[in-house]
Amino acid sequence: MKLAITGPTSGIGAVAFSQLAPHFNEIFLIARNASKAKKQIETLSTQDQKKVTFIYCDLTDMESVVLAAKSIGEKTSSLDVLINNAGGIFQNKEITKDGFEMGLAANHLGHFLLTHHLMTLLLASPRPKVINVSSEAHRAAKVDFDDLNYANKKFSSFVSYANVKLFNILFTKSLADKFGDAGLQAYALHPGVVKTNFGKETSGFFGFLWKLSAPFMITAEEGAKTTIYLAKSKIDSLKNGYYFKKSKPLKPSSEANSKKMRDRLWQESEKMLAKWL
Ligand SMILES: NC(=O)c1ccc[n+]([C@@H]2O[C@H](COP(=O)([O-])OP(=O)(O)OC[C@H]3O[C@@H](n4cnc5c(N)ncnc54)[C@H](OP(=O)(O)O)[C@@H]3O)[C@@H](O)[C@H]2O)c1
């Protein structure tokens, strides 16, 4: 069994990576920081360390995403589980060198492109899975498909985050729609409100609320449980495309279930990423 995971250098992803390592024969640790990646690999047993390959990837740099997928393709001909876990909330509007709003690129576009370029490997596995780490924040989304990069409106850090976490669920459902018949299973999840590096740099009202909730947050070990459950368990095929919380299916917002929205997101994502597809 072969696993690839983004964001394994901190928080929920680091715990999922460590705990899943013994259950896989080959692991692709996809990260943007080589020294953090090395330290993370060294936390494993000597035997498990041998299974891991570090793949450099900055999800906000689309060229690097393409190269990361290519590099995985040079090392394996199939992939059983892809965990799209990396992400975060950005305090200020920042535009990547490719012209995308940073939160959109880090949480959605990078993963859309990575999954696209890994699809042949995934479909070469007998029961491939893609797991997308979303959030209950998706319920606060206010999507404007005509201006996904905030060119013509005021930037809101929280709304941008809520939107991309909705995109994680819409993307999951599109994957189930488009590749379910070919055997692909896709799941999205909310990990809980977890004490990690997430949100540490946010200020404003969201930052205030985040700091206020710190004493009630769960540990990264708790927060990684649903990801680990989805990666390891055999899930009923009728639940393909579902959103999970506490290792159980949960009804997401009505927007998250909208076919019109997921089709539009797919279309806009392809349009924005045309150069790298
Ligand atoms: N914490 C929560 O309460 C909470 C709640 C709901 C959902 N989530 C979601 O859970 C996921 C994991 O977050 P976390 O709480 O574990 O946060 P975290 O501790 O900040 O970890 C985020 C991970 O994403 C990686 N990452 C960020 N930007 C990247 C980029 N451009 N390219 C490659 N990797 C990048 C980080 O790499 P570096 O180590 O290099 O920074 C790190 O490994 C995120 O998708 C987040 O939206 C978290």
mmCIF file of C-alpha atoms and ligand atoms in Angstrom:
data_model
loop_
_atom_site.group_PDB
_atom_site.id
_atom_site.type_symbol
_atom_site.label_atom_id
_atom_site.label_comp_id
_atom_site.label_asym_id
_atom_site.label_seq_id
_atom_site.Cartn_x
_atom_site.Cartn_y
_atom_site.Cartn_z
ATOM 1 C CA MET A 1 0.000 0.000 0.000
ATOM 2 C CA LYS A 2 1.275 3.417 -0.971
ATOM 3 C CA LEU A 3 0.441 6.749 0.638
ATOM 4 C CA ALA A 4 1.073 10.383 -0.309
ATOM 5 C CA ILE A 5 0.306 13.172 2.158
ATOM 6 C CA THR A 6 0.566 16.970 2.043
ATOM 7 C CA GLY A 7 1.226 19.081 5.145
ATOM 8 C CA PRO A 8 2.898 16.300 7.166
ATOM 9 C CA THR A 9 5.370 18.693 8.837
ATOM 10 C CA SER A 10 3.031 20.121 11.475
ATOM 11 C CA GLY A 11 -0.207 19.609 13.416
ATOM 12 C CA ILE A 12 -2.809 17.158 12.156
ATOM 13 C CA GLY A 13 -0.779 16.047 9.116
ATOM 14 C CA ALA A 14 2.302 15.260 11.228
ATOM 15 C CA VAL A 15 0.272 12.961 13.502
ATOM 16 C CA ALA A 16 -1.526 11.315 10.574
ATOM 17 C CA PHE A 17 1.819 10.730 8.830
ATOM 18 C CA SER A 18 3.457 9.175 11.922
ATOM 19 C CA GLN A 19 0.509 6.975 12.803
ATOM 20 C CA LEU A 20 -0.163 5.802 9.251
ATOM 21 C CA ALA A 21 3.491 5.055 8.420
ATOM 22 C CA PRO A 22 3.500 1.528 9.923
ATOM 23 C CA HIS A 23 0.437 0.612 7.813
ATOM 24 C CA PHE A 24 1.954 1.482 4.417
ATOM 25 C CA ASN A 25 4.874 0.047 2.432
ATOM 26 C CA GLU A 26 5.781 3.260 0.691
ATOM 27 C CA ILE A 27 5.088 6.864 1.730
ATOM 28 C CA PHE A 28 5.537 10.119 -0.165
ATOM 29 C CA LEU A 29 5.903 12.986 2.268
ATOM 30 C CA ILE A 30 4.982 16.098 0.299
ATOM 31 C CA ALA A 31 6.244 19.293 1.941
ATOM 32 C CA ARG A 32 7.740 22.719 1.244
ATOM 33 C CA ASN A 33 10.288 22.694 4.054
ATOM 34 C CA ALA A 34 13.059 20.086 3.661
ATOM 35 C CA SER A 35 14.487 20.431 7.164
ATOM 36 C CA LYS A 36 11.050 20.104 8.832
ATOM 37 C CA ALA A 37 10.395 17.094 6.576
ATOM 38 C CA LYS A 38 13.681 15.486 7.611
ATOM 39 C CA LYS A 39 12.898 15.994 11.319
ATOM 40 C CA GLN A 40 9.436 14.510 10.829
ATOM 41 C CA ILE A 41 10.857 11.439 9.097
ATOM 42 C CA GLU A 42 13.355 10.977 11.960
ATOM 43 C CA THR A 43 10.471 10.600 14.437
ATOM 44 C CA LEU A 44 9.659 7.237 12.785
ATOM 45 C CA SER A 45 11.230 3.872 13.598
ATOM 46 C CA THR A 46 14.340 3.069 11.517
ATOM 47 C CA GLN A 47 12.300 0.510 9.597
ATOM 48 C CA ASP A 48 9.514 2.987 8.745
ATOM 49 C CA GLN A 49 12.004 5.735 7.825
ATOM 50 C CA LYS A 50 13.178 3.567 4.922
ATOM 51 C CA LYS A 51 9.693 3.648 3.394
ATOM 52 C CA VAL A 52 9.544 7.442 3.156
ATOM 53 C CA THR A 53 10.508 9.651 0.220
ATOM 54 C CA PHE A 54 10.525 13.414 0.687
ATOM 55 C CA ILE A 55 8.895 15.236 -2.235
ATOM 56 C CA TYR A 56 9.408 18.975 -2.383
ATOM 57 C CA CYS A 57 6.216 20.914 -3.112
ATOM 58 C CA ASP A 58 5.001 24.416 -2.408
ATOM 59 C CA LEU A 59 1.276 24.191 -3.082
ATOM 60 C CA THR A 60 1.125 27.907 -3.884
ATOM 61 C CA ASP A 61 3.655 27.450 -6.719
ATOM 62 C CA MET A 62 1.954 25.493 -9.501
ATOM 63 C CA GLU A 63 5.175 24.603 -11.316
ATOM 64 C CA SER A 64 6.414 22.962 -8.126
ATOM 65 C CA VAL A 65 3.135 21.016 -7.814
ATOM 66 C CA VAL A 66 3.540 19.636 -11.340
ATOM 67 C CA LEU A 67 7.155 18.656 -10.611
ATOM 68 C CA ALA A 68 6.155 16.991 -7.327
ATOM 69 C CA ALA A 69 3.590 14.782 -9.084
ATOM 70 C CA LYS A 70 6.098 13.992 -11.828
ATOM 71 C CA SER A 71 8.696 13.002 -9.272
ATOM 72 C CA ILE A 72 6.216 10.653 -7.526
ATOM 73 C CA GLY A 73 5.372 9.173 -10.938
ATOM 74 C CA GLU A 74 9.060 8.391 -11.480
ATOM 75 C CA LYS A 75 9.165 6.402 -8.231
ATOM 76 C CA THR A 76 5.923 4.445 -8.345
ATOM 77 C CA SER A 77 3.330 3.246 -10.820
ATOM 78 C CA SER A 78 0.402 3.312 -8.375
ATOM 79 C CA LEU A 79 -0.863 5.176 -5.336
ATOM 80 C CA ASP A 80 -3.498 3.871 -2.899
ATOM 81 C CA VAL A 81 -4.171 6.887 -0.686
ATOM 82 C CA LEU A 82 -3.651 10.613 -1.263
ATOM 83 C CA ILE A 83 -4.277 12.847 1.757
ATOM 84 C CA ASN A 84 -4.675 16.509 0.798
ATOM 85 C CA ASN A 85 -4.184 17.895 4.298
ATOM 86 C CA ALA A 86 -2.014 21.033 3.957
ATOM 87 C CA GLY A 87 -3.644 24.413 4.328
ATOM 88 C CA GLY A 88 -4.188 27.403 6.467
ATOM 89 C CA ILE A 89 -5.801 30.779 6.941
ATOM 90 C CA PHE A 90 -4.090 33.922 5.666
ATOM 91 C CA GLN A 91 -4.445 37.182 7.542
ATOM 92 C CA ASN A 92 -3.869 39.524 4.606
ATOM 93 C CA LYS A 93 -4.519 39.405 0.902
ATOM 94 C CA GLU A 94 -1.430 38.031 -0.802
ATOM 95 C CA ILE A 95 -1.184 37.074 -4.462
ATOM 96 C CA THR A 96 1.089 34.196 -5.500
ATOM 97 C CA LYS A 97 3.575 34.530 -8.353
ATOM 98 C CA ASP A 98 1.040 32.656 -10.498
ATOM 99 C CA GLY A 99 -1.604 35.309 -9.775
ATOM 100 C CA PHE A 100 -3.776 33.436 -7.243
ATOM 101 C CA GLU A 101 -4.983 34.491 -3.803
ATOM 102 C CA MET A 102 -2.719 32.647 -1.367
ATOM 103 C CA GLY A 103 -5.450 30.827 0.597
ATOM 104 C CA LEU A 104 -7.135 29.670 -2.615
ATOM 105 C CA ALA A 105 -3.816 28.363 -3.946
ATOM 106 C CA ALA A 106 -2.627 26.660 -0.724
ATOM 107 C CA ASN A 107 -5.941 25.057 0.246
ATOM 108 C CA HIS A 108 -7.590 24.328 -3.103
ATOM 109 C CA LEU A 109 -5.785 24.998 -6.398
ATOM 110 C CA GLY A 110 -2.521 23.281 -5.414
ATOM 111 C CA HIS A 111 -4.415 20.165 -4.332
ATOM 112 C CA PHE A 112 -6.656 20.222 -7.405
ATOM 113 C CA LEU A 113 -3.560 20.236 -9.618
ATOM 114 C CA LEU A 114 -1.670 17.660 -7.545
ATOM 115 C CA THR A 115 -4.651 15.269 -7.599
ATOM 116 C CA HIS A 116 -5.066 15.801 -11.348
ATOM 117 C CA HIS A 117 -1.452 14.832 -12.026
ATOM 118 C CA LEU A 118 -1.576 11.855 -9.642
ATOM 119 C CA MET A 119 -4.864 10.511 -11.040
ATOM 120 C CA THR A 120 -3.257 7.927 -13.354
ATOM 121 C CA LEU A 121 -1.297 6.509 -10.403
ATOM 122 C CA LEU A 122 -4.393 6.505 -8.184
ATOM 123 C CA LEU A 123 -6.521 4.753 -10.785
ATOM 124 C CA ALA A 124 -3.809 2.108 -11.155
ATOM 125 C CA SER A 125 -4.536 1.019 -7.563
ATOM 126 C CA PRO A 126 -7.401 -1.456 -6.865
ATOM 127 C CA ARG A 127 -9.220 0.779 -4.299
ATOM 128 C CA PRO A 128 -7.753 4.282 -4.464
ATOM 129 C CA LYS A 129 -8.769 7.008 -2.015
ATOM 130 C CA VAL A 130 -8.413 10.785 -1.931
ATOM 131 C CA ILE A 131 -8.975 12.398 1.473
ATOM 132 C CA ASN A 132 -9.435 16.169 1.637
ATOM 133 C CA VAL A 133 -9.121 17.977 4.967
ATOM 134 C CA SER A 134 -11.925 20.550 5.047
ATOM 135 C CA SER A 135 -13.546 22.339 7.982
ATOM 136 C CA GLU A 136 -16.873 23.217 9.558
ATOM 137 C CA ALA A 137 -15.862 26.780 8.613
ATOM 138 C CA HIS A 138 -17.203 25.873 5.142
ATOM 139 C CA ARG A 139 -20.671 26.767 6.456
ATOM 140 C CA ALA A 140 -19.698 30.472 6.502
ATOM 141 C CA ALA A 141 -18.709 30.547 2.802
ATOM 142 C CA LYS A 142 -19.801 33.396 0.536
ATOM 143 C CA VAL A 143 -18.520 32.442 -2.882
ATOM 144 C CA ASP A 144 -18.118 34.898 -5.753
ATOM 145 C CA PHE A 145 -16.994 32.767 -8.684
ATOM 146 C CA ASP A 146 -16.477 35.887 -10.793
ATOM 147 C CA ASP A 147 -13.726 37.159 -8.503
ATOM 148 C CA LEU A 148 -12.020 34.239 -6.754
ATOM 149 C CA ASN A 149 -8.763 36.185 -6.431
ATOM 150 C CA TYR A 150 -10.257 39.265 -4.742
ATOM 151 C CA ALA A 151 -9.340 41.652 -7.561
ATOM 152 C CA ASN A 152 -12.452 43.802 -7.129
ATOM 153 C CA LYS A 153 -13.563 43.429 -3.539
ATOM 154 C CA LYS A 154 -12.309 43.825 -0.005
ATOM 155 C CA PHE A 155 -10.409 40.798 1.254
ATOM 156 C CA SER A 156 -11.769 38.934 4.249
ATOM 157 C CA SER A 157 -9.404 36.387 5.710
ATOM 158 C CA PHE A 158 -12.183 34.342 7.308
ATOM 159 C CA VAL A 159 -14.512 34.343 4.273
ATOM 160 C CA SER A 160 -11.614 33.378 2.015
ATOM 161 C CA TYR A 161 -10.845 30.460 4.354
ATOM 162 C CA ALA A 162 -14.530 29.426 4.601
ATOM 163 C CA ASN A 163 -14.754 29.474 0.790
ATOM 164 C CA VAL A 164 -11.731 27.267 0.220
ATOM 165 C CA LYS A 165 -12.883 24.785 2.849
ATOM 166 C CA LEU A 166 -16.235 24.632 0.994
ATOM 167 C CA PHE A 167 -14.193 24.037 -2.177
ATOM 168 C CA ASN A 168 -12.521 21.051 -0.471
ATOM 169 C CA ILE A 169 -15.964 19.416 -0.085
ATOM 170 C CA LEU A 170 -17.165 20.407 -3.570
ATOM 171 C CA PHE A 171 -13.923 19.013 -5.028
ATOM 172 C CA THR A 172 -14.406 15.761 -3.066
ATOM 173 C CA LYS A 173 -17.900 15.330 -4.472
ATOM 174 C CA SER A 174 -16.702 16.080 -8.006
ATOM 175 C CA LEU A 175 -13.981 13.443 -7.655
ATOM 176 C CA ALA A 176 -16.611 10.888 -6.592
ATOM 177 C CA ASP A 177 -18.865 11.981 -9.502
ATOM 178 C CA LYS A 178 -16.173 11.895 -12.149
ATOM 179 C CA PHE A 179 -13.976 8.974 -11.057
ATOM 180 C CA GLY A 180 -16.260 6.899 -8.783
ATOM 181 C CA ASP A 181 -17.094 4.507 -11.626
ATOM 182 C CA ALA A 182 -13.365 4.004 -12.208
ATOM 183 C CA GLY A 183 -13.040 2.930 -8.540
ATOM 184 C CA LEU A 184 -11.916 6.171 -6.875
ATOM 185 C CA GLN A 185 -13.240 6.939 -3.394
ATOM 186 C CA ALA A 186 -13.101 10.535 -2.192
ATOM 187 C CA TYR A 187 -13.842 11.838 1.295
ATOM 188 C CA ALA A 188 -13.750 15.203 3.010
ATOM 189 C CA LEU A 189 -13.547 15.790 6.735
ATOM 190 C CA HIS A 190 -13.600 18.236 9.606
ATOM 191 C CA PRO A 191 -10.810 17.403 12.084
ATOM 192 C CA GLY A 192 -12.283 19.337 15.046
ATOM 193 C CA VAL A 193 -10.946 22.581 16.478
ATOM 194 C CA VAL A 194 -7.360 21.559 16.940
ATOM 195 C CA LYS A 195 -4.411 23.158 18.720
ATOM 196 C CA THR A 196 -1.799 23.311 15.933
ATOM 197 C CA ASN A 197 0.113 26.065 14.138
ATOM 198 C CA PHE A 198 -3.142 26.902 12.385
ATOM 199 C CA GLY A 199 -4.444 30.429 12.990
ATOM 200 C CA LYS A 200 -1.443 31.482 15.068
ATOM 201 C CA GLU A 201 -0.807 34.569 12.982
ATOM 202 C CA THR A 202 -4.380 35.726 12.616
ATOM 203 C CA SER A 203 -5.583 38.858 14.360
ATOM 204 C CA GLY A 204 -8.889 40.755 14.027
ATOM 205 C CA PHE A 205 -12.192 39.237 15.102
ATOM 206 C CA PHE A 206 -11.334 35.701 13.956
ATOM 207 C CA GLY A 207 -7.933 35.902 15.702
ATOM 208 C CA PHE A 208 -9.687 37.046 18.877
ATOM 209 C CA LEU A 209 -12.191 34.172 18.747
ATOM 210 C CA TRP A 210 -9.409 31.701 17.947
ATOM 211 C CA LYS A 211 -7.348 32.762 20.969
ATOM 212 C CA LEU A 212 -10.468 32.652 23.130
ATOM 213 C CA SER A 213 -11.165 29.056 22.118
ATOM 214 C CA ALA A 214 -7.564 27.892 22.759
ATOM 215 C CA PRO A 215 -8.338 26.239 26.134
ATOM 216 C CA PHE A 216 -11.102 24.132 24.551
ATOM 217 C CA MET A 217 -9.134 22.929 21.558
ATOM 218 C CA ILE A 218 -8.367 19.256 21.049
ATOM 219 C CA THR A 219 -4.845 17.897 20.550
ATOM 220 C CA ALA A 220 -3.395 17.127 17.107
ATOM 221 C CA GLU A 221 -3.595 13.407 18.083
ATOM 222 C CA GLU A 222 -7.371 13.766 18.540
ATOM 223 C CA GLY A 223 -7.645 15.970 15.440
ATOM 224 C CA ALA A 224 -5.933 13.400 13.204
ATOM 225 C CA LYS A 225 -8.336 10.582 14.138
ATOM 226 C CA THR A 226 -10.868 11.063 11.316
ATOM 227 C CA THR A 227 -8.102 11.347 8.690
ATOM 228 C CA ILE A 228 -6.538 8.121 9.976
ATOM 229 C CA TYR A 229 -9.925 6.385 10.125
ATOM 230 C CA LEU A 230 -10.703 7.318 6.515
ATOM 231 C CA ALA A 231 -7.236 6.275 5.309
ATOM 232 C CA LYS A 232 -7.336 2.875 7.035
ATOM 233 C CA SER A 233 -10.974 1.774 6.957
ATOM 234 C CA LYS A 234 -13.029 0.174 4.284
ATOM 235 C CA ILE A 235 -15.907 2.606 3.745
ATOM 236 C CA ASP A 236 -19.259 1.665 2.218
ATOM 237 C CA SER A 237 -19.176 2.682 -1.453
ATOM 238 C CA LEU A 238 -22.558 4.386 -0.994
ATOM 239 C CA LYS A 239 -20.704 6.980 1.094
ATOM 240 C CA ASN A 240 -18.381 7.970 -1.724
ATOM 241 C CA GLY A 241 -18.012 11.785 -1.754
ATOM 242 C CA TYR A 242 -19.215 12.169 1.857
ATOM 243 C CA TYR A 243 -18.075 14.667 4.475
ATOM 244 C CA PHE A 244 -17.008 13.217 7.873
ATOM 245 C CA LYS A 245 -16.598 14.494 11.410
ATOM 246 C CA LYS A 246 -15.564 12.344 14.392
ATOM 247 C CA SER A 247 -15.207 9.426 11.923
ATOM 248 C CA LYS A 248 -18.898 9.590 11.009
ATOM 249 C CA PRO A 249 -20.670 11.041 7.976
ATOM 250 C CA LEU A 250 -22.084 14.518 8.577
ATOM 251 C CA LYS A 251 -24.406 16.532 6.357
ATOM 252 C CA PRO A 252 -22.447 19.513 5.039
ATOM 253 C CA SER A 253 -24.046 22.842 4.055
ATOM 254 C CA SER A 254 -26.576 22.877 1.203
ATOM 255 C CA GLU A 255 -23.992 24.711 -0.935
ATOM 256 C CA ALA A 256 -21.538 21.857 -0.366
ATOM 257 C CA ASN A 257 -24.132 19.494 -1.851
ATOM 258 C CA SER A 258 -24.869 21.713 -4.849
ATOM 259 C CA LYS A 259 -24.013 20.072 -8.157
ATOM 260 C CA LYS A 260 -24.176 23.459 -9.846
ATOM 261 C CA MET A 261 -21.533 24.825 -7.475
ATOM 262 C CA ARG A 262 -19.205 21.864 -7.784
ATOM 263 C CA ASP A 263 -19.416 21.922 -11.562
ATOM 264 C CA ARG A 264 -18.685 25.649 -11.596
ATOM 265 C CA LEU A 265 -15.737 25.192 -9.231
ATOM 266 C CA TRP A 266 -14.295 22.454 -11.440
ATOM 267 C CA GLN A 267 -14.711 24.622 -14.518
ATOM 268 C CA GLU A 268 -13.127 27.705 -12.866
ATOM 269 C CA SER A 269 -10.265 25.636 -11.423
ATOM 270 C CA GLU A 270 -9.496 24.161 -14.836
ATOM 271 C CA LYS A 271 -9.619 27.611 -16.366
ATOM 272 C CA MET A 272 -7.219 29.080 -13.795
ATOM 273 C CA LEU A 273 -4.854 26.110 -13.977
ATOM 274 C CA ALA A 274 -5.024 25.563 -17.753
ATOM 275 C CA LYS A 275 -1.303 26.297 -18.143
ATOM 276 C CA TRP A 276 -0.317 23.466 -15.774
ATOM 277 C CA LEU A 277 -2.891 20.760 -16.550
HETATM 278 N N1 LIG B 1 -6.480 23.362 13.405
HETATM 279 C C1 LIG B 1 -7.782 23.368 13.263
HETATM 280 O O1 LIG B 1 -8.546 23.661 14.191
HETATM 281 C C2 LIG B 1 -8.408 23.021 11.938
HETATM 282 C C3 LIG B 1 -9.808 22.995 11.853
HETATM 283 C C4 LIG B 1 -10.404 22.649 10.647
HETATM 284 C C5 LIG B 1 -9.618 22.319 9.560
HETATM 285 N N2 LIG B 1 -8.253 22.370 9.645
HETATM 286 C C6 LIG B 1 -7.464 22.029 8.472
HETATM 287 O O2 LIG B 1 -6.525 21.031 8.809
HETATM 288 C C7 LIG B 1 -5.429 21.067 7.902
HETATM 289 C C8 LIG B 1 -4.123 20.954 8.663
HETATM 290 O O3 LIG B 1 -3.991 22.098 9.476
HETATM 291 P P1 LIG B 1 -3.279 22.118 10.899
HETATM 292 O O4 LIG B 1 -4.300 22.589 11.866
HETATM 293 O O5 LIG B 1 -2.560 20.850 11.153
HETATM 294 O O6 LIG B 1 -2.283 23.367 10.681
HETATM 295 P P2 LIG B 1 -0.695 23.505 10.719
HETATM 296 O O7 LIG B 1 -0.151 22.968 11.999
HETATM 297 O O8 LIG B 1 -0.471 24.961 10.406
HETATM 298 O O9 LIG B 1 -0.191 22.600 9.504
HETATM 299 C C9 LIG B 1 -0.386 23.003 8.155
HETATM 300 C C10 LIG B 1 0.472 22.155 7.244
HETATM 301 O O10 LIG B 1 0.259 22.614 5.887
HETATM 302 C C11 LIG B 1 1.531 22.885 5.301
HETATM 303 N N3 LIG B 1 1.417 23.957 4.291
HETATM 304 C C12 LIG B 1 0.874 25.179 4.445
HETATM 305 N N4 LIG B 1 1.014 25.897 3.316
HETATM 306 C C13 LIG B 1 1.665 25.100 2.430
HETATM 307 C C14 LIG B 1 2.123 25.269 1.115
HETATM 308 N N5 LIG B 1 1.967 26.421 0.462
HETATM 309 N N6 LIG B 1 2.767 24.241 0.501
HETATM 310 C C15 LIG B 1 2.966 23.067 1.142
HETATM 311 N N7 LIG B 1 2.567 22.857 2.405
HETATM 312 C C16 LIG B 1 1.932 23.851 3.047
HETATM 313 C C17 LIG B 1 2.391 23.332 6.469
HETATM 314 O O11 LIG B 1 3.753 23.273 6.105
HETATM 315 P P3 LIG B 1 4.909 24.020 7.011
HETATM 316 O O12 LIG B 1 5.192 23.098 8.153
HETATM 317 O O13 LIG B 1 6.026 24.160 6.046
HETATM 318 O O14 LIG B 1 4.322 25.320 7.468
HETATM 319 C C18 LIG B 1 1.984 22.300 7.521
HETATM 320 O O15 LIG B 1 2.613 21.066 7.288
HETATM 321 C C19 LIG B 1 -5.595 22.352 7.090
HETATM 322 O O16 LIG B 1 -6.139 22.040 5.815
HETATM 323 C C20 LIG B 1 -6.608 23.148 7.904
HETATM 324 O O17 LIG B 1 -7.366 24.028 7.084
HETATM 325 C C21 LIG B 1 -7.638 22.701 10.818
#
